[in-house]
Tab-separated table of C-alpha atoms in Angstrom:
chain	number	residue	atom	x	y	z
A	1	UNK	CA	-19.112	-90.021	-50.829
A	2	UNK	CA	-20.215	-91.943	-47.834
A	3	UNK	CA	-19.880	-94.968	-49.249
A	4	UNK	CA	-16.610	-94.173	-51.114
A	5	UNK	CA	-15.291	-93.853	-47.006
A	6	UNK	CA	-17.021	-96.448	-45.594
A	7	UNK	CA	-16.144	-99.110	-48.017
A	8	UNK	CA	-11.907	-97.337	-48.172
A	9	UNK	CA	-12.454	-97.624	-44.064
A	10	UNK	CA	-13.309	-101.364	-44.121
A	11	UNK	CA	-10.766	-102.221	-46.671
A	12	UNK	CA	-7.925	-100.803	-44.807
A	13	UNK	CA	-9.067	-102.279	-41.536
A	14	UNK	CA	-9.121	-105.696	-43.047
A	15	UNK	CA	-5.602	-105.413	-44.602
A	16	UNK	CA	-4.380	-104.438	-40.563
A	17	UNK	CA	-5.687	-107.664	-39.458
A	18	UNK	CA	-8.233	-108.413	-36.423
A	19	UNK	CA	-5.692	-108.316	-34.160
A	20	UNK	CA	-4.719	-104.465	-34.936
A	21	UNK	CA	-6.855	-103.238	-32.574
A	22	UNK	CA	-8.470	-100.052	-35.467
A	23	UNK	CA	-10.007	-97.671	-33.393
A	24	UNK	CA	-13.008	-95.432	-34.477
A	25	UNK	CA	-13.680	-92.175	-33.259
A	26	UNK	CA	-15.815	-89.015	-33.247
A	27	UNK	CA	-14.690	-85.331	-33.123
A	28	UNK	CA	-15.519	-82.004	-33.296
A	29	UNK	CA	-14.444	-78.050	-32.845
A	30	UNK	CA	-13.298	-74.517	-33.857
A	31	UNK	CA	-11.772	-72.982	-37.045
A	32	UNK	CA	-9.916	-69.984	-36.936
A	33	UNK	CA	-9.376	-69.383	-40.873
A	34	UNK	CA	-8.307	-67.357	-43.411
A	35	UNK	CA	-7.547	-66.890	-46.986
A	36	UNK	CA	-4.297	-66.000	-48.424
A	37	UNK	CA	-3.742	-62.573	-50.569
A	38	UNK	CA	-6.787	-61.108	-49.816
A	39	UNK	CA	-5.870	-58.552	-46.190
A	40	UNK	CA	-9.203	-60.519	-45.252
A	41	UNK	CA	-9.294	-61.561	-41.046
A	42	UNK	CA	-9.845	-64.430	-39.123
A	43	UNK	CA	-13.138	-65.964	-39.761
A	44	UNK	CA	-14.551	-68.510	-36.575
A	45	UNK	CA	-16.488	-71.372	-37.758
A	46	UNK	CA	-16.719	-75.034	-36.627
A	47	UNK	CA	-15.831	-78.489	-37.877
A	48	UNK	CA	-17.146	-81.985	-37.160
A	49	UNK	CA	-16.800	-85.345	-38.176
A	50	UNK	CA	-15.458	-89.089	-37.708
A	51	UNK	CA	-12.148	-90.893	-37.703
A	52	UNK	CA	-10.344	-94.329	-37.729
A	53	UNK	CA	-7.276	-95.007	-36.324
A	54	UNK	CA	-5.183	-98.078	-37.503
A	55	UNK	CA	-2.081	-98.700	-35.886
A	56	UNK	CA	1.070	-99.139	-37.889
A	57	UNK	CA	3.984	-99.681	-35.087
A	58	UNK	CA	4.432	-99.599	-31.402
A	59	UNK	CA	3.740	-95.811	-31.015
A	60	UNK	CA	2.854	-95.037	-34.997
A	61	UNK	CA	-0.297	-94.915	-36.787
A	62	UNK	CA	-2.052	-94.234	-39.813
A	63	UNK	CA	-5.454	-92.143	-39.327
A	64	UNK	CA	-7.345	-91.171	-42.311
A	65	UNK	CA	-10.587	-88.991	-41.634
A	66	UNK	CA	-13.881	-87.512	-42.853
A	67	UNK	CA	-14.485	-83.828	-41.460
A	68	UNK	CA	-17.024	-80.940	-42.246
A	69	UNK	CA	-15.194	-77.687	-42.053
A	70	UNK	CA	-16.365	-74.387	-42.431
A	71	UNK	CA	-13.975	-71.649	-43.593
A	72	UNK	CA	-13.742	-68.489	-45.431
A	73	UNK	CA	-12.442	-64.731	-44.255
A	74	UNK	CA	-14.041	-61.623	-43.483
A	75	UNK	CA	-13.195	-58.199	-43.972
A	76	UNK	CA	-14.515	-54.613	-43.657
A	77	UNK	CA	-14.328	-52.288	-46.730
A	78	UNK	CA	-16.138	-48.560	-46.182
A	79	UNK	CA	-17.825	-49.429	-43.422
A	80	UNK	CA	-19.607	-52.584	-44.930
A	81	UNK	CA	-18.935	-55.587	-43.760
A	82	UNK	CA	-18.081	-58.886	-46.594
A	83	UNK	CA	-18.115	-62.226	-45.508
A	84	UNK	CA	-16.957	-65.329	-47.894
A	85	UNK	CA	-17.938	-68.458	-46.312
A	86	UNK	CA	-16.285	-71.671	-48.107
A	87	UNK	CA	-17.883	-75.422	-46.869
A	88	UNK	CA	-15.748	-78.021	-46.984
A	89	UNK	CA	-16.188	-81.635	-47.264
A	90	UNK	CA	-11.815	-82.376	-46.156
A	91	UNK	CA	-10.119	-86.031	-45.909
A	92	UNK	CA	-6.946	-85.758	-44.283
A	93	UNK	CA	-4.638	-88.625	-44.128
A	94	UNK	CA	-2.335	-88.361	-41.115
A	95	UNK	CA	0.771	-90.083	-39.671
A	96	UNK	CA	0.004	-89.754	-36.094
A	97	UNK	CA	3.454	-90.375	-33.403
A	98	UNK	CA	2.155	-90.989	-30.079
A	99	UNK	CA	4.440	-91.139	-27.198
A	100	UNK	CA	3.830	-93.178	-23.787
A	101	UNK	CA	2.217	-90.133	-21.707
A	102	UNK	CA	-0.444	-89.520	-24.112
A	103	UNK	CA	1.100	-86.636	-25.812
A	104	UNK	CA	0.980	-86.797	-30.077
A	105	UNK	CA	2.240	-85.516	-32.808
A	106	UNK	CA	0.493	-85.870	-36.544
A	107	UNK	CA	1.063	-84.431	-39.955
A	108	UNK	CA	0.130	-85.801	-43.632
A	109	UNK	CA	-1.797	-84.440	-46.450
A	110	UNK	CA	-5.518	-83.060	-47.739
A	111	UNK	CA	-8.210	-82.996	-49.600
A	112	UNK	CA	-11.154	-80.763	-49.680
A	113	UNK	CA	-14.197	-80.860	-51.722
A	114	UNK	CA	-16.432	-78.388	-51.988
A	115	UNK	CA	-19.595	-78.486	-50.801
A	116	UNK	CA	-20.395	-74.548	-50.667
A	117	UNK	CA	-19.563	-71.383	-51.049
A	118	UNK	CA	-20.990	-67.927	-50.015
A	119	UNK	CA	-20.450	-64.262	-50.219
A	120	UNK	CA	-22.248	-61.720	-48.049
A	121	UNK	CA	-22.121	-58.206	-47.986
A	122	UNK	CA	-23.791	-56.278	-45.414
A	123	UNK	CA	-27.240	-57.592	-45.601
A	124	UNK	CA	-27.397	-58.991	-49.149
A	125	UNK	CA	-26.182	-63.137	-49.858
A	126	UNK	CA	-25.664	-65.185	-52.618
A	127	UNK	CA	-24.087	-68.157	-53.517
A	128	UNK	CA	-20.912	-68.243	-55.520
A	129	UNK	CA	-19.465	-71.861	-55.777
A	130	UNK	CA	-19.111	-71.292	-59.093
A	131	UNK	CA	-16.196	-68.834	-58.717
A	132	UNK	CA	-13.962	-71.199	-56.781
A	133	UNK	CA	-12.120	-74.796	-57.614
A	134	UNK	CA	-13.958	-78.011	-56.334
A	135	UNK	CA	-11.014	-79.624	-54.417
A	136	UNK	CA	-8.451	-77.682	-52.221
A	137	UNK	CA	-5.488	-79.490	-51.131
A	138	UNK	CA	-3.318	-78.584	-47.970
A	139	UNK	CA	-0.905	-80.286	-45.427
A	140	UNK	CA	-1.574	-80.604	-41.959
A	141	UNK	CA	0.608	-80.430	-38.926
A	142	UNK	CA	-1.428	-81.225	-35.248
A	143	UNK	CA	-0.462	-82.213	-31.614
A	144	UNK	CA	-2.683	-82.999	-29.009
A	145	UNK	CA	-2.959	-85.148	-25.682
A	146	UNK	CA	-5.263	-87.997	-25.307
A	147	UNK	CA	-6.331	-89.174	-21.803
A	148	UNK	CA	-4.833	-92.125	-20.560
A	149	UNK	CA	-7.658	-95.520	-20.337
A	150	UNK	CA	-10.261	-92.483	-21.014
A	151	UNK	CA	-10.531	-92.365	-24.830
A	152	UNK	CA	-10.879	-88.494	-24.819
A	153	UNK	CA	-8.787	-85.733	-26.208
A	154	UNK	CA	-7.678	-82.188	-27.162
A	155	UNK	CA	-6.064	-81.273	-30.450
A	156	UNK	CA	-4.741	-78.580	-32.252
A	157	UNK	CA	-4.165	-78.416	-36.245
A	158	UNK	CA	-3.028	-76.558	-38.717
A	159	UNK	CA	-3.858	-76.670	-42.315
A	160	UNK	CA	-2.244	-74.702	-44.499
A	161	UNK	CA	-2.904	-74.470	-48.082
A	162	UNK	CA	-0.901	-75.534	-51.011
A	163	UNK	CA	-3.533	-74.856	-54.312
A	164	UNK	CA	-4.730	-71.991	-55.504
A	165	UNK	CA	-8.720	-72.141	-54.362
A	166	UNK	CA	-9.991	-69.893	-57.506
A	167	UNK	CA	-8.974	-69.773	-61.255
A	168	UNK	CA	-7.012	-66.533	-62.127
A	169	UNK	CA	-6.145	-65.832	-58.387
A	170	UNK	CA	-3.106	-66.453	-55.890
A	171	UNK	CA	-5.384	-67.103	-52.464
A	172	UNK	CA	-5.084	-70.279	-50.248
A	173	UNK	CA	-7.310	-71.792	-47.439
A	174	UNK	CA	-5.008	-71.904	-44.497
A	175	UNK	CA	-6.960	-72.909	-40.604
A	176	UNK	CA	-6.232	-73.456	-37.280
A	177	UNK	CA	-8.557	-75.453	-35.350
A	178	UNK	CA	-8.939	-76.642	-31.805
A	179	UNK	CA	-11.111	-79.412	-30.706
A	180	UNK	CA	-12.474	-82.510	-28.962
A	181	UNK	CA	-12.220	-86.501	-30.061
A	182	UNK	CA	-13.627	-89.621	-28.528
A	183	UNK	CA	-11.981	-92.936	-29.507
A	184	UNK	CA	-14.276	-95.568	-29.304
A	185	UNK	CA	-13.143	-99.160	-27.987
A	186	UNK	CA	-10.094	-100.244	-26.560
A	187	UNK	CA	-7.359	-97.392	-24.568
A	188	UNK	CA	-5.795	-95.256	-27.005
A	189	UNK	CA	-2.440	-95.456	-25.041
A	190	UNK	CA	-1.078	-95.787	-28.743
């Protein structure tokens, strides 16, 4: 899977030219998710991962990523507490708008693979990959501001779910998540 990205990240950067200025960049932060149908709450995990940005137009860009995410829900049944954790391998492609103060808006579409899956109830675990699909697909919508000749910057996302993440059930992976990027190179003014 590495390589798959590495070698789609180095094709697309030579079709944009040298002179496109692609951008590379690190990031990391908080889920907040849930799934769908289920009266489950808010789980709090964490994501992480890497991301290139290749401009398309003056304020326009493409910017296709590679991010761990954890998700899953929680809930409280009797006075036991379940937990289903759901590790996600996710490769969003986003159309990012950027406007001259910093300020951006990005939305495009999906795809999870994944990596893990666990249930927990009270003190007893096990893993049950098995019960749920390998990919998930969802759409996300994000804003965020990066700092001007700085290269750092806040987002906020939301994925919501479009597929159904288990055979024979209606529940959907939907997250919020907050974080931190670092572009690496030249200002990302655009």
């Amino acid at each position: 899977m590495k390589k798959l990205a590495l070698v789609l990240t180095v094709f697309t950067a030579s079709i944009f030219g040298v002179n496109a200025q692609v951008q590379f960049g690190v990031k990391a932060g908080a889920n907040f998710a849930n799934i769908t149908g289920g009266g489950g709450k808010t789980l709090v995990s964490f994501n992480a991962g890497a991301l290139v940005k290749l401009p398309l137009a003056d304020a326009l860009s493409l910017q296709p990523e590679v991010v761990y995410s954890g998700q899953g829900a929680k809930t409280t049944i009797s006075g036991t507490d379940y937990k289903q954790t759901l590790n996600y391998l996710n490769i969003p492609v986003l159309v990012k708008y950027t406007i001259p103060a910093g300020v951006f808006f990005e939305t495009g579409p999906q795809i999870g693979f994944l990596m893990s899956a666990k249930a927990k109830a009270g003190d007893q675990s096990e893993s049950n990959k098995d019960a749920f699909k390998s990919t998930d697909f969802a759409w996300a919508f994000g804003a965020g501001y990066v700092i001007p000749d700085v290269n750092l910057g806040v987002d906020v996302r939301y994925n919501l779910g479009v597929t159904k993440i288990a055979d024979g059930s209606d529940s959907k992976n939907t997250c919020f998540q907050v974080g931190l990027f670092y572009m690496f190179g030249e200002s990302s003014k655009k």
